[in-house]
Structure formats: structure tokens, C-alpha cells
Amino acid sequence: VELVRRRFGGRSRGLVRGIGDDAAVFRTARPGELWVATTDMLVEKVDFRAGWLRPEDLGHKALAVNLSDVAAMGAVPRYALAALALPRSGAASWIARFYRGWTGLARRSGVALIGGDLSRSPGGIQVAVTVLGSSRSGIVYRSGGRPGDLLYVTGTLGCAAAGLHLLRRGRRRAVGGAARRALQAQARPEPRCEVGAWLARSGFARAMIDLSDGLSTDLARLCSASSVGAEVDIERLPLFREASGWGLDPVRLALDGGEDYELLVAVPAARAPRLERAYLRRFPPLTRIGRLVAGRGVSALTGSGPRRLPPRGFDHFFGGR
Amino acid sequence: VELVRRRFGGRSRGLVRGIGDDAAVFRTARPGELWVATTDMLVEKVDFRAGWLRPEDLGHKALAVNLSDVAAMGAVPRYALAALALPRSGAASWIARFYRGWTGLARRSGVALIGGDLSRSPGGIQVAVTVLGSSRSGIVYRSGGRPGDLLYVTGTLGCAAAGLHLLRRGRRRAVGGAARRALQAQARPEPRCEVGAWLARSGFARAMIDLSDGLSTDLARLCSASSVGAEVDIERLPLFREASGWGLDPVRLALDGGEDYELLVAVPAARAPRLERAYLRRFPPLTRIGRLVAGRGVSALTGSGPRRLPPRGFDHFFGGR
């Protein structure tokens, strides 16, 4: 704990006391400020395999999946706590490598590590992370979508799932640009913190969710929370087309692949042209992929007409993909 | 998640959105308010045995150990997040029982469950809990102690360790009042939230820590943070004397037993008489057990003179007691 505090303990404006006491202490009071909190646990052999993910990658990814949730609320991540359960052997160097990966992302994202816990694990590795964030310009919920809103996603869909496929096939080293990109997306997803906060602050986002379990599943969640249906224009999806060279269907990967940690956002149709003009060049690509409609359920629009799009993504508890 | 949200999801003033979106949302801004955050993970076969602790007990205890940290800062617990990793079989009823135990303590303590995560575990059960609390009347750190301060503890020391001893001997059912008390202290520790907040608010506490790993270890931590030494008057310790009937040494249990989740507090000597008069009757007993001194290290004062008191409590990672 002392080692982690000294080497990786976070500093931040508002942080009164970090790691080292019974709890961390921070100041929150600014007019109109709201805070968000989210927690996610990664379990070895379920969420990752130790042979596929280096400790540095796991440190990055365990933080990234939580930052992605904060981004999807339109908030700015501020503080993080990490509880690790580790087998005893080689733990000290494992922890140092874990926090090296963590710290790279934490610094870029402005997140201070303020608390943690370290347990011995009789089985595999478990990592539970909590991230706190704040917003002074309003929060964007899943439930804000209205019929007629246009749907946008950031980045490319299906890339992380293609990376998982490569790992399953034993391809841990990339032999080309596409493979490297897929493995990187799987091991080091880039949470869209800046984009999420910008979309909230600028008022374009009416509903937002991050794509952790696949578009078909996460869009169904946004629709359910907003009491609307949706149409997805399959031809517009920002696919990871290189996956077809590995015998994979890029459309399937985009719809059901999961772990992309891109943002899915609903924007009032009248504001969409302005969003497309205002969206910053340094942000990842933003692609319009469909719209919210009255009613229930998600349809896919294809060349041969619409069809139902059932949620086929990952369920963290009951598994399956 | 939906079941947990509906049955156990917390409501609270200031809570804008609880379980169900990418993150919970709450309002914090009050003048002068500080927030605290702490996280603790309980791992099956390391921190507990499933055969010894019912799911209800684990729900209570996983929350209690975190509330105890918040109490030791003098803050009031407000929000909690829980990440569970569970073997697949029987999970639904296990979760319902876990949250029944949790909710009993959460309601009494005014803590709203605002977030969670549920993973499958290929091994045993892991529970990672984060608790957020707030204070408008100042935080009490471990580091505030000064030479001359008097040391007080709440409650009885060594009771939970005696309960662990009974469980190890296969005595899961109590056959007498003392055994019941010990098993209860082990399975359902009562965090001293109200006392901790009162001690902070009233200004009596100059330094405070909760006794999670045994007095010898936690007092050494307080001393180290405050750059002082301490003398413990062994004859004043509030012992669990009934343990001697089971072949245990009540003094050893009190010093090194751990899991008492009582508070250890340093009070300026000049304020001590007033504290003893002002301390509320409905609080657990408060016992003066020694004092902080200049220098380093902790000594035990016994009938046969002082001796060194090395920290022999529990190390969560390297084990041993």
C-alpha cells in the first residue's frame, strides 16, 4: 500500500488526503456540480486471461472500462479506487506493472488514485475499480432519447472483438497493422472521456451509453430506458472490415462483439447538422448509424428490408456472446 | 441488476439517479462539506469461509468493514457500491440473501446502494465494496495525535477473534451467551458510525483509526502517522474475558485479534474529563487504555513493568496473525 501510494498515488485539485488513512478525503462543493460513481470488477478466466493480457494492459483496461461509464454520463472522471485480489507469488512486481499501465491512462484522463485494497486470492486475479466523476454542465442519461433522435457512434465497432478472436487463436503478437489495431483495441481500449464530456457540455447529446457489451445489447438498453425503439442502418456502421480477412463477419462483430467502449449517442434531428459541423477534428470519427423511433425493439435496415435485431451481446453474469 | 435495483436500490436526499444507468449521480455541494471514499474487498477462503458466514452475514460484514473506515474519519456514510463475483450455481437466491443482510445495516446507517457490478467467478466468492461519506464538521485523521493525548477504545476487544476461534473449532451454533456474542461479533460486526461522527463533530478526537487488524497493529499505524509512540495499560483493556474459558488468552486476543471494528481515538488530555462526561449513554462503552508519548514504538504497561508491543495483527496480503 505504501509503495502504491508513493509511486502511483494521485494528486489533484480538491483532493485533501489520498491513499494512507482509513479513507480518502476530497472537496466537492462547487455550485451546480453533480457527481457520478461507477464500479466494475474484472475476473480472471471470465473477463480476461492472464496469458492474453499483460499486467500493464489489465491496469489500463480495468480503469478504462470505468472511465467509459463516466464518459457515457457526460461527466469528467476525477478519482479512482482499486481493490486487487492476487495470488501471492510474484505479486510485488505484478502490482508495479499493473499500476504502470493504470497510471498512463490515469494521467491522460486527469484521474487521481485515492484508495485501494490488496487481498490475497486463492484462485485467479480479481480487480474491482470504482471511479468518481463530476459535471457542472448536466448529466446525460440513457433515458433521455426521443423518437426521431439520430443515433451516432464514435470510432470503429467490432475491433476489440476481432482482437479477442485473434487471442483465442493464439495470435498474441500482431503481424500486420490490422491485427495490431485489433489486439490494441482488446487490450488497451481508449475510453471516450473527452468526447463524452464535450457532447454533454455542448448540449447535443440527449441520451448516451457506452458500448461495452455490443451495439445490439447496449442500444436495446438505451431504447428500453428511453421507452423507444430504434432503426440501425447496417450499411452505415463503421465496421472493422479487415476482420473479414480472418473469416469473421464485420457486421456481426459490430453488432454483437462488445468491449468497444465507444459511445452511442442520441441527438435531436434538428441539432444534428450543427453537431456534425461543431464536432472537433481531434476526436475519433463520429458516424450516424440510425435513429430512434416510436414503439419498441431494434430493427436493422438492410438492402433486403428491415429485420429484428435481438440483443446478442455479452451478459457479464450468464456469459455467452 | 434490475432485481437488485428494485428490491435493494437506495434512495437518499441528494441522490439524483441510483442503480440503472452507466453510473449513479448525486449532488454534493454544501458549504464546507468534505467527502471521503474507501474500498475493501472480501475474498472467500482468505477473509471468510462460505461455510462459516451465511450470505446475509457476508452482506452485512462487507458493508460494515467499509462503514467502519468512514466512521474512523469522523464522516457520515452516504452511498455504497458493491461488485460481486459469484459462482454461477444458486446465484440468484445467494444475491437476494446477501442484500437482505446488507440492507438491514444500510438502512440503520443511512447508506444508499447506488451502484454495482455482477460477475461470474470461476473460483470462490469475491465482494468489493466502496463507500462514500461526507462531513461538514471536519475530518479526523490518523496523523493528528500528539504526545500526551489519551487513548480510548469503544466496545470490547478480542470478541471477533474469539468468534473466529469458535468457527475454526467447528462451533457454528452458539451454546451460551458468550459464544453467541463472539460469533455475532465475527459475523456481524457493528461499525461505530454514530460514535465516530460524534467524536469528530464534538471536537474531542484528535486522531482516530478503526481496529480492523488488532490493536497492536492499528495503534502502531496511528503512531506512525502521528510520529509518536504510545503506552498501553494492559490492565485497562476492555477484554472479552469469557474467551479464557475456551483456552484463549483474552489479552492476546485484544492486542492481536483483529476484526473488532471498534474505534481507537486520541483525545487531548485536557479535554478527556469533558469527553467522559459528554459521551452519550446509548453509545458503546468508551475505555481509556493508555496514552501517546514522544518517541517511537508502542509499549505495554503491565504489573511487571513496561515491555515492547510489536504489531502482530493481521496483514491482509501476507497473512499470519
XYZ file of C-alpha atoms in Angstrom:
642
model
C 0.000 0.000 0.000
C 2.828 2.361 0.927
C 4.634 1.549 -2.318
C 1.494 2.118 -4.360
C 0.779 5.369 -2.520
C 4.253 6.767 -3.088
C 4.660 5.711 -6.694
C 1.155 5.869 -8.063
C -0.962 7.767 -5.514
C -2.810 10.551 -7.236
C -2.684 14.276 -6.655
C -5.444 16.530 -7.762
C -7.030 19.877 -7.015
C -9.750 19.223 -4.454
C -8.048 16.127 -3.081
C -7.394 16.762 0.607
C -5.934 13.371 1.534
C -5.203 10.448 -0.776
C -4.154 6.896 -0.013
C -2.904 6.199 3.505
C -5.653 6.894 6.023
C -8.856 4.939 6.635
C -10.381 6.712 3.646
C -9.504 9.356 1.087
C -10.848 12.889 1.578
C -11.853 15.317 -1.138
C -13.653 18.598 -1.549
C -16.653 18.687 -3.860
C -18.590 21.831 -3.298
C -18.928 23.904 -6.421
C -22.197 25.488 -7.418
C -24.352 23.250 -9.594
C -21.898 20.377 -9.555
C -23.137 16.809 -9.807
C -21.064 13.710 -9.060
C -21.201 10.272 -10.633
C -19.936 6.943 -9.325
C -19.470 3.603 -11.061
C -17.824 0.290 -10.233
C -16.692 -2.660 -12.356
C -14.917 -5.867 -11.469
C -12.695 -7.817 -13.885
C -12.313 -11.512 -13.061
C -9.583 -13.737 -14.458
C -10.832 -16.526 -16.732
C -14.166 -14.699 -17.169
C -13.319 -11.158 -18.268
C -9.716 -11.775 -19.225
C -6.979 -14.395 -19.379
C -3.704 -13.622 -17.662
C -1.818 -15.167 -20.567
C -3.503 -12.796 -23.027
C -3.308 -9.565 -21.112
C -0.091 -8.225 -19.597
C -0.403 -6.690 -16.101
C 0.137 -3.280 -17.737
C -2.772 -3.932 -20.080
C -5.020 -5.049 -17.248
C -4.168 -1.908 -15.270
C -5.124 0.185 -18.283
C -8.251 -1.798 -19.094
C -9.620 -2.037 -15.526
C -9.514 1.765 -15.347
C -10.696 2.235 -18.948
C -13.951 0.292 -18.573
C -14.916 2.503 -15.620
C -13.844 5.727 -17.334
C -16.031 4.708 -20.243
C -19.060 4.613 -17.934
C -18.240 8.080 -16.623
C -17.777 9.335 -20.199
C -21.197 7.943 -21.119
C -22.762 10.145 -18.420
C -21.043 13.181 -19.887
C -19.038 13.641 -16.684
C -15.335 14.238 -16.162
C -13.517 11.467 -14.258
C -11.798 12.691 -11.086
C -10.958 9.943 -8.602
C -10.456 6.185 -8.670
C -10.178 3.398 -6.105
C -8.837 -0.060 -6.945
C -9.235 -3.298 -4.966
C -6.958 -6.122 -6.113
C -7.037 -9.790 -5.142
C -3.866 -11.556 -6.268
C -2.171 -14.908 -5.896
C 0.779 -14.416 -3.550
C 3.597 -15.371 -5.893
C 5.229 -12.516 -7.770
C 2.681 -10.032 -6.505
C 5.016 -7.088 -5.904
C 6.275 -6.891 -9.476
C 2.793 -7.650 -10.810
C 1.375 -4.700 -8.855
C 4.088 -2.364 -10.107
C 3.373 -3.370 -13.708
C -0.409 -3.112 -13.197
C -0.096 0.450 -11.913
C 2.281 1.415 -14.711
C -0.448 0.620 -17.203
C -3.035 2.284 -14.980
C -1.016 5.456 -14.480
C -0.506 6.104 -18.182
C -4.252 6.296 -18.740
C -4.969 7.941 -15.371
C -2.633 10.860 -16.084
C -4.042 11.471 -19.544
C -7.558 11.350 -18.099
C -6.862 13.505 -15.049
C -7.878 10.751 -12.624
C -6.207 10.527 -9.202
C -5.852 7.154 -7.478
C -7.181 7.859 -3.995
C -7.806 4.472 -2.431
C -7.275 0.799 -2.691
C -7.262 -2.571 -1.096
C -4.997 -5.531 -1.586
C -6.041 -9.094 -0.792
C -4.533 -12.444 -1.371
C -6.514 -14.580 -3.800
C -6.525 -18.352 -3.516
C -7.665 -18.521 -7.166
C -7.096 -16.116 -10.020
C -6.766 -12.350 -10.208
C -9.708 -10.062 -9.475
C -9.667 -6.323 -9.973
C -12.523 -4.123 -8.735
C -12.336 -0.455 -9.663
C -14.568 2.444 -8.646
C -14.397 5.782 -10.451
C -15.939 9.063 -9.327
C -16.528 11.900 -11.736
C -18.162 15.294 -11.733
C -20.049 17.550 -14.066
C -21.067 21.180 -13.904
C -22.912 21.188 -17.189
C -25.506 18.471 -16.802
C -25.558 14.704 -16.952
C -26.709 12.671 -19.962
C -28.803 9.618 -19.130
C -29.741 6.556 -21.141
C -33.332 7.535 -20.675
C -33.337 10.865 -22.492
C -33.882 9.542 -26.036
C -36.992 10.584 -28.040
C -38.465 9.183 -31.282
C -36.801 10.929 -34.200
C -33.435 11.419 -32.497
C -30.494 10.442 -34.678
C -28.045 7.823 -33.409
C -24.292 8.320 -33.632
C -21.350 6.185 -32.562
C -17.716 7.130 -32.047
C -14.803 5.166 -33.536
C -14.947 1.735 -35.142
C -17.163 -1.121 -33.993
C -16.097 -4.750 -33.639
C -12.383 -4.109 -33.426
C -11.993 -5.337 -29.821
C -13.997 -8.480 -30.540
C -11.758 -9.179 -33.542
C -8.797 -8.833 -31.197
C -10.354 -11.348 -28.812
C -10.746 -13.729 -31.742
C -7.035 -13.409 -32.544
C -6.109 -14.082 -28.913
C -8.327 -17.165 -28.863
C -6.493 -18.388 -31.944
C -3.182 -17.937 -30.125
C -2.175 -14.828 -32.063
C -0.807 -12.680 -29.265
C 1.715 -10.858 -31.446
C 0.492 -8.712 -34.265
C 1.844 -9.450 -37.742
C 0.160 -6.564 -39.507
C -1.428 -3.207 -38.936
C -4.950 -4.606 -38.733
C -4.017 -7.307 -36.230
C -2.127 -4.798 -34.139
C -5.119 -2.486 -34.124
C -7.457 -5.316 -33.104
C -5.173 -6.549 -30.319
C -4.706 -2.990 -29.091
C -8.456 -2.390 -29.025
C -8.891 -5.564 -26.981
C -6.029 -4.964 -24.530
C -6.000 -1.167 -24.304
C -9.421 0.251 -25.088
C -9.450 4.030 -25.219
C -12.365 5.434 -23.202
C -14.010 8.429 -24.874
C -13.810 10.738 -21.882
C -13.188 13.943 -23.754
C -15.866 13.263 -26.364
C -18.442 12.293 -23.740
C -17.878 15.450 -21.716
C -17.956 17.568 -24.882
C -21.212 16.005 -26.119
C -22.820 16.696 -22.733
C -21.448 20.206 -22.335
C -22.410 21.237 -25.842
C -25.959 20.032 -25.300
C -26.043 17.809 -28.418
C -26.467 14.539 -26.513
C -29.996 13.737 -25.373
C -29.206 10.130 -24.348
C -25.899 8.305 -24.179
C -24.476 4.890 -23.281
C -21.100 3.279 -23.749
C -20.743 0.174 -25.919
C -19.386 -2.392 -23.508
C -21.480 -5.399 -24.465
C -22.104 -4.852 -28.168
C -24.295 -2.401 -30.095
C -27.288 -4.767 -30.264
C -27.327 -5.104 -26.466
C -26.416 -1.571 -25.449
C -28.757 0.062 -27.958
C -31.557 -2.161 -26.609
C -30.701 -0.831 -23.116
C -30.833 2.788 -24.258
C -34.148 2.116 -26.053
C -35.622 0.391 -23.042
C -34.580 3.215 -20.697
C -35.970 5.806 -23.136
C -39.148 3.802 -23.912
C -38.491 3.962 -27.635
C -37.452 1.674 -30.464
C -34.618 2.125 -32.939
C -33.618 1.502 -36.528
C -29.994 0.789 -37.331
C -28.804 1.326 -40.881
C -26.444 -1.612 -41.302
C -24.726 -0.063 -44.298
C -23.700 2.938 -42.244
C -21.980 1.026 -39.417
C -18.287 1.963 -39.019
C -17.068 -1.605 -39.475
C -13.713 -3.147 -38.808
C -13.615 -4.566 -42.335
C -10.185 -6.148 -42.009
C -11.807 -8.839 -39.816
C -13.321 -10.432 -42.914
C -9.794 -11.494 -43.896
C -9.748 -13.648 -40.744
C -13.006 -15.421 -41.604
C -15.098 -13.104 -39.396
C -18.249 -11.163 -40.291
C -17.562 -7.476 -39.584
C -21.287 -6.736 -39.249
C -21.772 -9.457 -36.624
C -18.718 -8.175 -34.741
C -20.032 -4.609 -34.815
C -23.486 -5.598 -33.608
C -22.694 -8.244 -31.015
C -18.960 -8.081 -30.398
C -18.684 -5.983 -27.283
C -15.795 -4.308 -25.485
C -15.548 -1.472 -27.993
C -16.026 1.173 -25.278
C -17.200 3.615 -27.895
C -20.084 5.995 -27.189
C -23.589 5.628 -28.603
C -25.440 8.918 -28.510
C -28.931 10.106 -29.418
C -29.096 13.624 -30.861
C -32.241 15.626 -31.700
C -32.536 15.552 -35.512
C -32.754 19.344 -35.714
C -29.388 19.700 -33.967
C -27.567 17.010 -35.959
C -26.223 19.227 -38.778
C -24.777 21.586 -36.212
C -23.205 18.704 -34.281
C -21.556 17.428 -37.441
C -20.087 20.860 -38.088
C -19.021 21.523 -34.499
C -17.513 18.098 -33.761
C -13.779 18.546 -33.193
C -11.231 17.200 -35.659
C -9.058 15.633 -32.979
C -11.948 13.478 -31.731
C -12.405 9.914 -33.055
C -14.726 9.654 -36.087
C -18.430 10.167 -35.371
C -20.812 8.148 -37.549
C -24.578 8.436 -37.869
C -25.913 4.871 -37.787
C -29.678 5.182 -37.422
C -32.476 6.751 -35.422
C -34.813 6.275 -32.530
C -38.432 5.530 -33.429
C -41.725 5.268 -31.566
C -42.529 1.805 -30.283
C -40.307 -0.937 -29.006
C -37.434 -3.063 -30.214
C -34.496 -2.522 -32.501
C -34.644 -3.145 -36.257
C -31.785 -3.462 -38.675
C -32.276 -1.757 -42.041
C -30.564 -3.783 -44.738
C -30.644 -3.822 -48.528
C -33.297 -6.548 -48.382
C -35.556 -4.661 -45.936
C -35.829 -4.346 -42.171
C -35.376 -7.221 -39.740
C -35.447 -7.595 -35.942
C -32.137 -7.095 -34.208
C -32.150 -9.066 -30.965
C -29.608 -8.231 -28.229
C -26.908 -10.859 -28.668
C -24.044 -9.211 -26.825
C -22.258 -10.267 -23.718
C -24.047 -10.828 -20.437
C -21.470 -10.448 -17.695
C -23.094 -12.968 -15.471
C -24.660 -15.565 -17.678
C -21.935 -15.351 -20.288
C -22.428 -16.185 -23.938
C -21.871 -13.896 -26.842
C -29.099 -5.892 -11.659
C -32.748 -4.973 -12.214
C -33.811 -7.176 -9.290
C -31.186 -5.657 -7.026
C -32.140 -2.153 -8.106
C -35.824 -2.647 -7.434
C -35.521 -4.512 -4.149
C -32.409 -3.027 -2.608
C -31.554 0.099 -4.620
C -31.089 3.006 -2.262
C -32.937 6.278 -2.053
C -31.487 9.275 -0.346
C -31.646 13.029 -0.299
C -29.071 14.246 -2.778
C -29.231 11.083 -4.880
C -30.284 12.110 -8.372
C -30.059 8.709 -10.071
C -29.241 5.374 -8.447
C -28.587 1.971 -9.995
C -29.568 1.517 -13.642
C -27.578 3.911 -15.811
C -23.867 3.829 -16.652
C -23.165 5.437 -13.282
C -25.037 6.789 -10.279
C -25.495 10.550 -9.954
C -25.580 12.557 -6.748
C -25.483 16.138 -5.570
C -22.747 17.081 -3.128
C -22.483 20.799 -2.920
C -22.975 22.119 0.567
C -20.749 24.777 2.034
C -17.712 23.397 3.824
C -18.563 19.800 3.050
C -15.817 17.218 2.606
C -16.263 13.757 1.128
C -14.476 10.523 1.956
C -14.136 7.336 -0.089
C -12.922 3.881 0.894
C -12.906 0.443 -0.686
C -12.442 -3.068 0.698
C -12.573 -6.465 -0.929
C -13.520 -9.675 0.901
C -12.202 -12.865 -0.694
C -13.540 -16.333 0.051
C -11.037 -18.647 1.764
C -8.892 -15.626 2.748
C -11.219 -13.202 4.516
C -14.084 -15.592 5.152
C -15.299 -19.127 4.614
C -18.646 -19.624 2.924
C -19.445 -22.418 5.362
C -18.926 -20.111 8.319
C -20.679 -17.000 7.120
C -24.219 -17.013 5.748
C -24.828 -14.819 2.682
C -26.792 -12.449 4.961
C -23.792 -12.175 7.265
C -21.432 -11.514 4.373
C -23.748 -8.784 3.066
C -23.695 -7.168 6.486
C -19.970 -7.608 7.018
C -18.829 -6.440 3.562
C -20.686 -3.182 4.172
C -19.675 -2.971 7.855
C -15.904 -3.071 7.246
C -16.215 -0.111 4.879
C -18.559 1.826 7.160
C -16.009 1.341 9.913
C -13.396 3.142 7.796
C -15.788 6.026 7.189
C -16.593 6.150 10.928
C -12.879 6.329 11.714
C -12.639 9.510 9.618
C -15.499 11.038 11.593
C -17.633 11.173 8.455
C -21.220 10.097 7.876
C -21.648 7.268 5.338
C -23.908 8.193 2.422
C -23.507 5.946 -0.622
C -22.220 2.463 -1.366
C -21.314 0.463 -4.475
C -20.866 -3.310 -4.458
C -19.134 -5.509 -7.039
C -19.794 -9.236 -6.631
C -18.089 -12.165 -8.337
C -20.034 -15.373 -7.774
C -20.010 -18.973 -8.920
C -22.970 -19.420 -11.261
C -24.924 -22.038 -9.308
C -27.571 -20.707 -6.953
C -26.531 -17.137 -7.559
C -29.984 -15.540 -7.651
C -31.010 -16.687 -4.172
C -27.495 -16.005 -2.851
C -27.697 -12.414 -4.082
C -31.119 -11.904 -2.503
C -29.822 -13.194 0.846
C -26.619 -11.132 0.591
C -28.603 -7.939 0.062
C -31.025 -8.773 2.868
C -28.099 -8.719 5.299
C -26.692 -5.634 3.592
C -29.959 -3.713 3.657
C -30.513 -4.172 7.383
C -27.263 -2.403 8.155
C -27.542 0.050 5.249
C -30.935 1.347 6.430
C -29.784 1.807 10.015
C -26.690 3.623 8.772
C -28.455 5.798 6.202
C -26.412 4.398 3.301
C -27.961 4.142 -0.169
C -26.809 1.429 -2.574
C -26.141 3.374 -5.762
C -24.122 1.056 -7.962
C -22.874 -2.405 -8.505
C -21.421 -4.982 -10.774
C -22.051 -8.682 -11.031
C -19.528 -11.109 -12.490
C -19.284 -14.825 -12.713
C -16.422 -16.267 -10.677
C -14.685 -19.457 -11.731
C -13.404 -19.830 -8.148
C -14.870 -18.612 -4.889
C -16.887 -15.559 -3.941
C -15.369 -12.077 -4.034
C -17.100 -8.962 -2.772
C -15.642 -5.499 -3.362
C -17.454 -2.608 -1.705
C -16.859 1.130 -1.974
C -18.453 3.554 0.477
C -18.658 7.335 0.144
C -19.331 9.542 3.123
C -19.437 13.229 3.908
C -18.687 15.556 6.766
C -19.462 19.174 7.423
C -17.658 19.357 10.735
C -14.123 18.308 9.932
C -12.343 15.045 9.284
C -10.237 13.185 11.850
C -7.004 11.684 10.505
C -4.681 9.053 11.894
C -1.972 11.642 11.833
C -3.414 14.142 14.304
C -2.120 12.515 17.532
C 0.269 14.426 19.848
C 2.353 13.232 22.816
C 0.230 13.353 25.939
C -3.072 12.578 24.188
C -5.105 9.927 25.968
C -6.140 6.811 24.065
C -9.686 5.472 24.181
C -11.366 2.497 22.535
C -15.040 1.743 22.040
C -16.625 -1.593 22.940
C -14.854 -4.840 23.797
C -11.632 -6.036 22.184
C -10.927 -9.588 21.050
C -14.521 -10.699 20.771
C -14.487 -11.184 16.976
C -11.216 -13.119 17.133
C -12.736 -15.384 19.797
C -15.641 -15.960 17.424
C -13.225 -16.915 14.654
C -11.631 -19.402 17.036
C -15.029 -20.998 17.696
C -15.728 -21.260 13.952
C -12.353 -22.900 13.380
C -13.260 -25.437 16.033
C -16.480 -26.176 14.183
C -18.733 -24.367 16.660
C -21.079 -22.569 14.323
C -24.029 -22.603 16.706
C -23.799 -20.782 20.000
C -24.458 -22.778 23.145
C -24.183 -19.878 25.567
C -24.375 -16.107 25.773
C -20.618 -15.644 25.449
C -20.332 -17.889 22.401
C -23.272 -16.154 20.782
C -21.673 -12.779 21.407
C -18.355 -13.930 19.936
C -19.949 -15.465 16.830
C -22.073 -12.357 16.365
C -19.015 -10.097 16.624
C -17.278 -12.213 13.982
C -20.217 -12.499 11.568
C -21.998 -9.183 12.132
C -19.568 -6.553 13.365
C -21.281 -3.297 14.280
C -19.431 -0.344 12.757
C -19.276 2.650 15.095
C -20.675 5.186 12.655
C -22.610 7.267 15.118
C -19.784 7.384 17.670
C -17.186 8.279 15.036
C -19.249 11.161 13.692
C -19.994 12.371 17.221
C -16.328 12.262 18.278
C -15.392 14.300 15.208
C -18.244 16.787 15.473
C -17.695 17.381 19.172
C -14.022 18.077 18.574
C -12.756 15.562 21.141
C -10.980 13.325 18.627
C -7.540 14.487 17.529
C -6.627 11.237 15.761
C -8.727 8.172 15.019
C -8.459 4.746 13.354
C -10.696 1.700 13.312
C -9.461 -1.576 14.769
C -9.611 -3.927 11.798
C -6.318 -5.750 12.230
C -5.822 -5.764 16.002
C -4.914 -3.040 18.495
C -1.163 -3.733 18.320
C -1.163 -3.228 14.551
C -3.663 -0.386 14.232
C -2.202 1.583 17.147
C 1.221 1.242 15.516
C -0.311 2.705 12.342
C -1.802 5.662 14.211
C 1.530 6.234 16.000
C 3.479 6.051 12.780
C 1.130 8.505 11.027
C 1.295 10.868 14.018
C 5.081 10.437 14.526
C 4.622 9.498 18.174
C 4.884 6.436 20.409
C 2.276 5.014 22.765
C 1.870 3.262 26.094
C -0.984 0.813 26.527
C -2.110 -0.001 30.050
C -2.827 -3.709 29.717
C -4.924 -3.807 32.879
C -7.304 -1.239 31.437
C -8.082 -3.091 28.193
C -11.798 -3.894 27.802
C -11.222 -7.633 27.434
C -13.513 -10.377 26.275
C -12.778 -12.379 29.441
C -15.104 -15.266 28.600
C -12.537 -16.371 25.992
C -10.293 -17.691 28.767
C -12.899 -20.441 29.327
C -12.103 -21.660 25.787
C -8.375 -21.869 26.439
C -7.670 -18.461 24.864
C -5.731 -15.511 26.305
C -8.074 -12.500 26.343
C -5.121 -10.075 26.378
C -3.580 -11.657 23.269
C -6.968 -11.563 21.538
C -7.432 -7.901 22.434
C -3.974 -6.910 21.212
C -3.598 -9.024 18.091
C -7.032 -10.481 17.332
C -8.368 -8.146 14.712
C -11.802 -7.650 13.148
C -13.200 -5.826 16.160
C -14.132 -2.766 14.078
C -14.089 -0.656 17.220
C -12.660 2.868 17.178
C -9.316 3.873 18.666
C -9.199 7.589 19.353
C -6.597 10.020 20.690
C -8.007 12.839 22.837
C -6.091 15.843 24.220
C -5.618 15.120 27.952
C -7.164 18.438 28.943
C -10.372 17.563 27.126
C -10.661 13.999 28.425
C -12.738 14.708 31.578
C -15.232 16.613 29.483
C -15.380 13.802 26.916
C -16.110 11.273 29.646
C -18.969 13.433 30.916
C -20.384 14.261 27.495
C -20.180 10.761 25.969
C -23.722 9.557 25.324
C -25.213 6.690 27.314
C -26.579 4.896 24.269
C -23.097 4.630 22.731
C -20.967 1.501 23.307
C -18.650 1.714 26.350
C -15.633 4.004 25.941
C -12.484 2.913 27.788
C -9.263 4.822 28.375
C -6.453 2.371 27.609
C -3.271 4.449 27.504
C -1.623 7.499 26.037
C 0.522 8.776 23.225
C 4.120 9.610 24.136
C 7.055 11.282 22.469
C 9.312 8.940 20.540
C 8.550 5.809 18.571
C 7.055 2.391 19.171
C 4.298 1.044 21.364
C 4.903 -0.220 24.917
C 2.624 -2.315 27.061
C 2.436 -1.319 30.726
C 1.993 -4.437 32.856
C 2.285 -5.220 36.568
C 5.871 -6.318 35.968
C 6.875 -3.148 34.135
C 6.796 -1.956 30.517
C 7.597 -4.141 27.512
C 7.656 -3.634 23.732
C 4.410 -4.353 21.966
C 5.172 -5.359 18.382
C 2.404 -5.248 15.766
C 1.236 -8.846 15.476
C -2.145 -8.340 13.885
C -3.387 -9.426 10.522
C -1.718 -8.432 7.288
C -4.325 -8.701 4.581
C -1.861 -9.663 1.969
C 0.853 -11.649 3.613
C -1.473 -13.303 6.118
C -0.436 -14.506 9.540
C -1.842 -13.379 12.808
